[in-house]
Coordinates of C-alpha atoms in Angstrom, one line a residue:
X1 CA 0.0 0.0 0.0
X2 CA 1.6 3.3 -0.7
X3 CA 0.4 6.9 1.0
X4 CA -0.8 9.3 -1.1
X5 CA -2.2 12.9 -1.0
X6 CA -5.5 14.3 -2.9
X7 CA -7.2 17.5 -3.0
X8 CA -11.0 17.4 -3.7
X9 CA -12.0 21.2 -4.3
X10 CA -15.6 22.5 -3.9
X11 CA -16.8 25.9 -3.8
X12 CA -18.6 27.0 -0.7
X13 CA -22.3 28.2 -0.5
X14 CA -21.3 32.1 1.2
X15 CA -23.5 34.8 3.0
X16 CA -22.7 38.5 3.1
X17 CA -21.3 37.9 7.1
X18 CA -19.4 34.7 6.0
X19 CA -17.8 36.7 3.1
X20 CA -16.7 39.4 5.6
X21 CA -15.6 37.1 8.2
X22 CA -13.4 35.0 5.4
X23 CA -12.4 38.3 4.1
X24 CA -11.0 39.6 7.5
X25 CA -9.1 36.3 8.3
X26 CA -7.1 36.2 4.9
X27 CA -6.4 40.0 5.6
X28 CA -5.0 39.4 8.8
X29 CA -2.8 36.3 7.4
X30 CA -1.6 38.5 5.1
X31 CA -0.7 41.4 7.3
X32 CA 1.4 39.2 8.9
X33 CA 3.1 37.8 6.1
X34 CA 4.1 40.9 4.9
X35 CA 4.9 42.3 8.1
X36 CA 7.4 39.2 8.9
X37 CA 8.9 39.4 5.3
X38 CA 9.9 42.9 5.7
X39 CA 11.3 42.1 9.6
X40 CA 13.7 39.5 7.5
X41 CA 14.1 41.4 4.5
X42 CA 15.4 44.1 6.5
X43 CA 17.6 41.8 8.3
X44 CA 19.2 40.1 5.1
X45 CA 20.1 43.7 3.8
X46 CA 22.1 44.5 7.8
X47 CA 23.7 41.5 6.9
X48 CA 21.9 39.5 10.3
X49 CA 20.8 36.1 10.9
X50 CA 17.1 35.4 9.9
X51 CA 14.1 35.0 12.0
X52 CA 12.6 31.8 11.2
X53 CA 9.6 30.3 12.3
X54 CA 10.5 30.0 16.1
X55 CA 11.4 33.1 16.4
X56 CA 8.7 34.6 14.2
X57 CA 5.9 33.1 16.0
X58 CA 7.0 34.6 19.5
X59 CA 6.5 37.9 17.5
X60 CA 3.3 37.0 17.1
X61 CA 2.2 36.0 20.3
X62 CA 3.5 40.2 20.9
X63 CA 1.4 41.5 18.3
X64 CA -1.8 39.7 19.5
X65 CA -0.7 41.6 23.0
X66 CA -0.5 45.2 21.4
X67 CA -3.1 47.3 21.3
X68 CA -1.6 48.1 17.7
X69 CA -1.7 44.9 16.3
X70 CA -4.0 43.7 18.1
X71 CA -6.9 42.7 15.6
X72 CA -5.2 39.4 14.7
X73 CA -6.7 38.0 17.5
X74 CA -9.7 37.4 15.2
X75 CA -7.7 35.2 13.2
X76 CA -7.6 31.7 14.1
X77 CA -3.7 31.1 15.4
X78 CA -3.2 28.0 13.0
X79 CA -3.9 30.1 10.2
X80 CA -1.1 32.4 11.4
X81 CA 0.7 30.1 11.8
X82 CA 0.6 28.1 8.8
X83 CA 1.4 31.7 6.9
X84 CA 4.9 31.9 8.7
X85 CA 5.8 27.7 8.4
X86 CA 5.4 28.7 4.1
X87 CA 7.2 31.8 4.6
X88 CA 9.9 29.6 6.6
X89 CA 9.9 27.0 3.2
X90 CA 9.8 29.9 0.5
X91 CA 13.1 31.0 2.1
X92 CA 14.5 28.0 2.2
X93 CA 13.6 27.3 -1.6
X94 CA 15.1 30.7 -1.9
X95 CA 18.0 29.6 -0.6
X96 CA 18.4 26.0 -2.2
X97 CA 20.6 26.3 -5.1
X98 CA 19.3 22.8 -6.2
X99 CA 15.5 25.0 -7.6
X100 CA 15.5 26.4 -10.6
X101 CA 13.3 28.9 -10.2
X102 CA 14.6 30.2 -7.0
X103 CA 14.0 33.8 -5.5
X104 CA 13.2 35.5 -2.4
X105 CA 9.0 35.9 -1.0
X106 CA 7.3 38.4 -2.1
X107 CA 5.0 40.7 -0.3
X108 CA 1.5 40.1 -0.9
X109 CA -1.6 42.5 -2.3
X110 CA -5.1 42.5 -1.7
X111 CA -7.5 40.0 -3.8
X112 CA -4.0 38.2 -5.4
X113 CA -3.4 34.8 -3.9
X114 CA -5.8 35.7 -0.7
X115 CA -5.4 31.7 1.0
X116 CA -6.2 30.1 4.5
X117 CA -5.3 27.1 5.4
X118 CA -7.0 25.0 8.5
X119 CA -4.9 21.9 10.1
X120 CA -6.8 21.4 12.7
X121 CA -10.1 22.1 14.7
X122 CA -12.4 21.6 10.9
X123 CA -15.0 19.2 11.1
X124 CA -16.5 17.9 7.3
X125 CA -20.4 16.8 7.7
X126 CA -22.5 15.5 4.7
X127 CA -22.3 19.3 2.5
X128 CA -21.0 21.3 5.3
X129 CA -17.9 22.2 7.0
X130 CA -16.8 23.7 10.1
X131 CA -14.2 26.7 10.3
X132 CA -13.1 27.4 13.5
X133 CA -14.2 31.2 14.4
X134 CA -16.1 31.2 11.2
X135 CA -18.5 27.9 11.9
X136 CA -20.9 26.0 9.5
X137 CA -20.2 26.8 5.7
X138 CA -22.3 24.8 3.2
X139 CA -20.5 23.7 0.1
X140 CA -21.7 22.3 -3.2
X141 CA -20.4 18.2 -3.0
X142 CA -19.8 17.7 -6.6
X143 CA -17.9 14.2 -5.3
X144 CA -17.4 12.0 -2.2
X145 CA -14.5 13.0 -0.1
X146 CA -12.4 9.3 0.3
X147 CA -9.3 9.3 2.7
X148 CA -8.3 11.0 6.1
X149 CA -8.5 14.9 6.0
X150 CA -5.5 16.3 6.6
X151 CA -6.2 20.0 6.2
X152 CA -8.7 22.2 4.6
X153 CA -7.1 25.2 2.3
X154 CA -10.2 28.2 1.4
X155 CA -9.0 30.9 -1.1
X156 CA -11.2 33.2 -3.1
X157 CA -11.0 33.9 -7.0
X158 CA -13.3 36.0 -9.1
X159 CA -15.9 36.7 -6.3
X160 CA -16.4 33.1 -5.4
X161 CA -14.8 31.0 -2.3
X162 CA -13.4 27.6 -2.6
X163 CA -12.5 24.9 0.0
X164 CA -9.6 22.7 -0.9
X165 CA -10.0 19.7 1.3
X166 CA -6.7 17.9 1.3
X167 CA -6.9 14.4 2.1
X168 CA -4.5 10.9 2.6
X169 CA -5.8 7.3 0.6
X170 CA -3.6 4.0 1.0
X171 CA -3.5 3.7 -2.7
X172 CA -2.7 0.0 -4.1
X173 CA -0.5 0.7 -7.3
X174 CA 0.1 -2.6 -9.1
X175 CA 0.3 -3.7 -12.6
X176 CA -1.4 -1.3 -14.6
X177 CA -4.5 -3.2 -15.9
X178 CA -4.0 -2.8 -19.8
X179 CA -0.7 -3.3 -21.6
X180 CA -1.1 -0.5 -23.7
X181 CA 1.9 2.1 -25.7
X182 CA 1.3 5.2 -26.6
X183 CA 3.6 7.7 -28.2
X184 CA 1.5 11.7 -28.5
X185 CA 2.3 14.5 -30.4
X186 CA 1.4 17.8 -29.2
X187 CA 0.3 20.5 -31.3
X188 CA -1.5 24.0 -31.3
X189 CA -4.2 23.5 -34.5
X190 CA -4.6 19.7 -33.0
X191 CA -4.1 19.9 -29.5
X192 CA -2.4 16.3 -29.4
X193 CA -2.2 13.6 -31.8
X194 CA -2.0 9.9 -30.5
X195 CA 0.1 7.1 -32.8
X196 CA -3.2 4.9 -32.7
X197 CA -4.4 7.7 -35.2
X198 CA -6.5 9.8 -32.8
X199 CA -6.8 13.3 -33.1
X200 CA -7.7 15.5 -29.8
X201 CA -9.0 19.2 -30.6
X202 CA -7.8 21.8 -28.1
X203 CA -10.3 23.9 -26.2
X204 CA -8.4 27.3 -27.1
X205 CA -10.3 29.0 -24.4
X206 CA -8.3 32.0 -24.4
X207 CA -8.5 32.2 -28.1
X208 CA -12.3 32.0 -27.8
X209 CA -12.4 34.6 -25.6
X210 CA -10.0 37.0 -26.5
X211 CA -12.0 39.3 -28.0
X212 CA -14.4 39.5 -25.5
X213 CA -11.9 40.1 -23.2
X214 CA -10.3 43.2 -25.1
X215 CA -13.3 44.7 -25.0
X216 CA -14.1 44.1 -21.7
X217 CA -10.3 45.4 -20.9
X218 CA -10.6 48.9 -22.6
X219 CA -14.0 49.5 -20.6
X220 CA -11.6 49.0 -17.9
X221 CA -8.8 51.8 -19.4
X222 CA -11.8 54.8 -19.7
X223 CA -12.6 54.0 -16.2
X224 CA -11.6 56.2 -13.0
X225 CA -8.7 53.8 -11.5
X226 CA -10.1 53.2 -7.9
X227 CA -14.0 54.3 -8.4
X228 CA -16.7 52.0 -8.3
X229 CA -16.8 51.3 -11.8
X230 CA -13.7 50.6 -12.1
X231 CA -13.8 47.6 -9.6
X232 CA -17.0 46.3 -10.5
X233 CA -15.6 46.0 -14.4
X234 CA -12.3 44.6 -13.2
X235 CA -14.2 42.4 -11.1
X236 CA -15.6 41.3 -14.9
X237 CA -12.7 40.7 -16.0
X238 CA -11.7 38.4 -13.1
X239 CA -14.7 36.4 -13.8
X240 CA -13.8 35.9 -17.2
X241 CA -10.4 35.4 -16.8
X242 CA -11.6 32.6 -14.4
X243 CA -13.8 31.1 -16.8
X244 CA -11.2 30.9 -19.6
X245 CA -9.0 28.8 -16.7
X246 CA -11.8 26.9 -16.2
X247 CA -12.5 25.6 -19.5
X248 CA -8.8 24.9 -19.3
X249 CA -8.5 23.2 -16.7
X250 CA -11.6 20.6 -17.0
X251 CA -10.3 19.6 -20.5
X252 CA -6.8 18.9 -19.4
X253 CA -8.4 17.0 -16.6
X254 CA -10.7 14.5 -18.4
X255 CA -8.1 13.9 -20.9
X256 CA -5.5 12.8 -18.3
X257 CA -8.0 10.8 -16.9
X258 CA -8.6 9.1 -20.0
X259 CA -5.5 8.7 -20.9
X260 CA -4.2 7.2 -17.6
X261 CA -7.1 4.6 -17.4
X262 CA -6.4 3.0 -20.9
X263 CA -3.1 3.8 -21.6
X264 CA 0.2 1.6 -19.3
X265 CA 3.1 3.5 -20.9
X266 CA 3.0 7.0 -22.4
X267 CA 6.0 8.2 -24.7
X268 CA 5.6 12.5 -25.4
X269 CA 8.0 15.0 -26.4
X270 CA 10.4 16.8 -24.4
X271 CA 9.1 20.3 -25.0
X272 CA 11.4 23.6 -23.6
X273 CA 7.8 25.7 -23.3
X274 CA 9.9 28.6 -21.6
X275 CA 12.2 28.7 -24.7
X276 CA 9.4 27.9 -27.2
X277 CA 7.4 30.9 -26.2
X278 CA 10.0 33.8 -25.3
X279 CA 9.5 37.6 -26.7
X280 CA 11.1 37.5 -30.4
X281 CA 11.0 41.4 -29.4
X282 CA 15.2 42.1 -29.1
X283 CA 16.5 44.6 -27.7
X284 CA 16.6 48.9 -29.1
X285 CA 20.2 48.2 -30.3
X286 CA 19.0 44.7 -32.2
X287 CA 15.0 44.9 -32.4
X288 CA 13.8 40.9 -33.2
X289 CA 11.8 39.9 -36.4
X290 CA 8.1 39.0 -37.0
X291 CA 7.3 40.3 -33.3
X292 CA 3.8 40.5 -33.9
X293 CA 3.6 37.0 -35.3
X294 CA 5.9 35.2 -32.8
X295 CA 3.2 37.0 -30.1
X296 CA 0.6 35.3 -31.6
X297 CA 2.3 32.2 -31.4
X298 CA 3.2 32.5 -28.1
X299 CA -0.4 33.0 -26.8
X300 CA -1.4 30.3 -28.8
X301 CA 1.2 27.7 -27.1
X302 CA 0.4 29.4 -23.8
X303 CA -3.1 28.9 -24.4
X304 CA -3.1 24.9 -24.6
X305 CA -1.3 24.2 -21.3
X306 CA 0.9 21.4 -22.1
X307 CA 3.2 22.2 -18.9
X308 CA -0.1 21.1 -17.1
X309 CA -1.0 18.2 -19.2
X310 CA 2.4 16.8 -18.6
X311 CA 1.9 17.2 -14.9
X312 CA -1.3 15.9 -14.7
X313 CA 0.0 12.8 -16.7
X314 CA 2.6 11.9 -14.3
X315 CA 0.9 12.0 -10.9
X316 CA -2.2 10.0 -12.7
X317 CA -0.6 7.5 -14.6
X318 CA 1.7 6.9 -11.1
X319 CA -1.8 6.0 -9.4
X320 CA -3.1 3.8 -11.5
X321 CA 0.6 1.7 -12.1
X322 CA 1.7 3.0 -14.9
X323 CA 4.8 5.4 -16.8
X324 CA 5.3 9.0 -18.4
X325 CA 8.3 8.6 -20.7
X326 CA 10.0 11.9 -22.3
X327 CA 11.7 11.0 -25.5
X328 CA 13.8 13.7 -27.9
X329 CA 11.8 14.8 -30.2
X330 CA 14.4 15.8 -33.0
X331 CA 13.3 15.1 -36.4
X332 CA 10.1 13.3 -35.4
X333 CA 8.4 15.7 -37.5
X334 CA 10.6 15.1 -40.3
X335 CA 11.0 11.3 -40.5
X336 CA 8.6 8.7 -42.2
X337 CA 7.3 6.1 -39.8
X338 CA 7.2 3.5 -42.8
X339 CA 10.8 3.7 -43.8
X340 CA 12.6 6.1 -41.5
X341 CA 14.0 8.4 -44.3
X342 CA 14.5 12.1 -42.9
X343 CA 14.1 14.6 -44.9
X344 CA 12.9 19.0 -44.3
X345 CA 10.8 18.3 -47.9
X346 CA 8.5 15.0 -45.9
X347 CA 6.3 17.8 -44.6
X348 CA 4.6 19.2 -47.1
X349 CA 2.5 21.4 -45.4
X350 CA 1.3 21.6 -41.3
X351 CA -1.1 18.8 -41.9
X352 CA 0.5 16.2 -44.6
X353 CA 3.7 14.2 -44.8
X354 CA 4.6 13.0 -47.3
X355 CA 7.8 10.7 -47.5
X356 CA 10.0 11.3 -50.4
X357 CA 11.4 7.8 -50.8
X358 CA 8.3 5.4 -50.0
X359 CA 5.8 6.9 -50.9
X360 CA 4.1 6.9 -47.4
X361 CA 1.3 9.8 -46.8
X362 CA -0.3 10.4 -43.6
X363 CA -1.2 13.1 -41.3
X364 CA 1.9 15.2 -40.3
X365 CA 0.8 15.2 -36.4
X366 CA -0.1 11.3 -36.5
X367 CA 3.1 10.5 -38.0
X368 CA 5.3 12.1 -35.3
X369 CA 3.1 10.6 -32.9
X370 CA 4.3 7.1 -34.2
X371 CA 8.0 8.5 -34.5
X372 CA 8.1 9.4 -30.9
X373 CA 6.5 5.7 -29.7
X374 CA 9.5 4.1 -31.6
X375 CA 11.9 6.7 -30.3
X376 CA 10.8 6.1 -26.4
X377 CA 9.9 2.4 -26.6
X378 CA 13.4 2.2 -28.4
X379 CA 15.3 3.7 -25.9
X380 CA 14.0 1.8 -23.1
X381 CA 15.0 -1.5 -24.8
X382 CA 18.7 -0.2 -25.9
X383 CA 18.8 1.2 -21.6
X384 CA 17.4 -2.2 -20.5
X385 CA 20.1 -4.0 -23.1
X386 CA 23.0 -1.9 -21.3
X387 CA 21.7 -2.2 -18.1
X388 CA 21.9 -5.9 -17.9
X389 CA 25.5 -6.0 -19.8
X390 CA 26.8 -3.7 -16.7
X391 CA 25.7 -6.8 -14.3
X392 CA 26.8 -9.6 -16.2
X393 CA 30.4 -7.7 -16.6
X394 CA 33.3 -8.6 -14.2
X395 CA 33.9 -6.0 -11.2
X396 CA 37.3 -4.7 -12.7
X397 CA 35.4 -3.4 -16.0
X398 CA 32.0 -2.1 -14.5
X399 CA 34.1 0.6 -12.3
X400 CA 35.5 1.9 -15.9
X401 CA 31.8 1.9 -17.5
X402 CA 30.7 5.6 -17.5
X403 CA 26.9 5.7 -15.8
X404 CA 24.3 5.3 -18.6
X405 CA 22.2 8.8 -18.6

């Protein structure tokens, strides 16, 4: 049996007073975020040691004391301090020279990121569930909560409130049940194209929506910045913004469903998205070419979400037994399936190949699809073939055999 976490997220059926009350806690969480941050920030920039979590939360019994600071006393403590245990871990991601992405927390603004988190003292009953300080909260129970609760996240988007109820299964991951291969192409006019000849068209949600939501956005510019309008149409503009996520979001998430239920082994292309969709704008001294097409192109490869596809692919296909392969995807695009001839004139257009030796015409995205399921399944056989040399080899010669990547 193997421990796994799951987040089941509902959104909670709010009052007025709830709102206000839910609004007032996050506020408070993130006063003292920020407040903390720029005690260490300060403290990094003198050159002293940092005040971690210890330390910070003997602050906070202070401020709850002040008559300054006082009105954190509405907040639950755990959700205090929960806020200064991730500030403690965003510092020591900043720190870690092993993350990629690293850099120092933030401060936070009002209606960005607004989250509370709740490990203890919640109860869950039937459609409700208890807050502490807030109590009862209906929610609507689109699916059965399965597993031990561990904690219970609420953050707010677009008006609305949501209850992310974290939870712990003893999952049983064993053979997956089909023996299945799979190699997919990804794509931005077909979304992905499987080697079995399956074509998936992508939602395009932003691309749907775009021109509602340029005219929504220059409402927005005539307004007074601060006035009533104003918020009330960029409170529009969150909504849609949330929808067009949305839309995302629940495509991605029946696809990798499917996907991971009939498919054992998964073979797709090891895509640099970061690279793939950088500014083609230059610099004043070297302006870039086609800027105004490579921006279209970017939003277009933003707008199908294959970062989160990927990721969604993994963690499913680890639950139900089986395997996300990444496989280099040079000249898949270019190289018959039939014979294996590469050649830059095999793709006649975006949609047809056409192999100059054989003969062989198919669609473009299909055949990469199958080009990428011979690459992957390939390379597992020539690893597995050079694995078991390495143990059949006498001691003296393994310790000069360099480590297969």
């Amino acid at each position: 049996m193997t421990k796994i976490r799951k987040a089941y997220k509902f959104r909670l059926k709010t009052n007025r007073e709830t709102e206000e009350q839910l609004t007032r806690i996050c506020g408070s969480a993130r006063y003292v975020w920020n407040k903390s941050l720029a005690m260490n920030l300060e403290r990094l920039e003198k050159g002293q040691g940092m005040l971690w979590y210890r330390e910070l939360a003997f602050w906070l019994r202070l401020w709850k004391c002040s008559e300054e600071y006082g009105f954190v006393k509405e907040c639950p403590s755990q959700v205090l301090q929960q806020k200064l245990m991730d500030q403690e871990r965003a510092f020591c991601d900043a720190f870690d020279k092993s993350q990629p992405l690293k850099r120092l927390p933030i401060f936070k603004k009002k209606g960005r990121g607004d989250g509370i988190r709740f490990p203890q003292g919640y109860k869950l009953e039937n459609r409700r569930i208890f807050l502490p300080k807030i109590g009862w909260v209906g929610f609507f129970k689109s699916q059965p909560v399965e597993g031990k609760v561990k904690n219970i996240t609420v953050t707010t988007r677009a008006g609305k409130w949501y209850a992310s109820v974290q939870v712990e299964q003893d999952l049983d991951i064993g053979k997956h049940p089909s023996d299945s291969e799979i190699g997919i192409d990804a794509g931005i006019k077909c979304f992905a194209a499987f080697s079995d000849g399956t074509l998936v068209e992508g939602v395009n949600s932003f691309r749907k929506h775009e021109e509602r939501l340029a005219r929504e956005q220059q409402k927005l510019s005539r307004k007074k910045k601060g006035s009533q309008n104003w918020k009330k149409q960029k409170s529009k503009i969150s909504r849609l913004h949330h929808t067009i996520a949305n839309l995302r979001s629940d495509f991605l998430h029946k696809l990798t469903i499917d996907i991971s239920k009939n498919q054992a082994k998964v073979y797709v292309e090891r895509l640099n998205i970061m690279g793939m969709s950088s500014s083609a704008r230059g610099t004043k001294e070297e302006p870039g070419r086609n800027v105004r097409a490579k921006s279209g192109l970017n939003k277009s490869i933003l707008d199908q979400g294959w970062g989160e596809f990927k990721r969604q692919l993994v963690y499913k296909l680890d639950w139900n037994g089986g395997e996300l392969v990444e496989v280099n995807s040079r000249y898949t695009s270019q190289m018959c399936s039939f014979c294996g001839h590469v050649s830059k004139e095999n793709r006649r257009s975006q949609s047809i190949f056409g192999c100059q030796v054989c003969g062989h015409e198919e669609n473009a995205d299909i055949n990469a699809a199958k080009n990428i399921l011979t690459v992957g399944q390939t390379g597992l056989a020539c690893r597995a073939n050079r694995n078991s040399d390495r143990q059949q080899e006498p001691a003296g010669i393994r310790e000069g055999v360099l480590p297969v990547a």
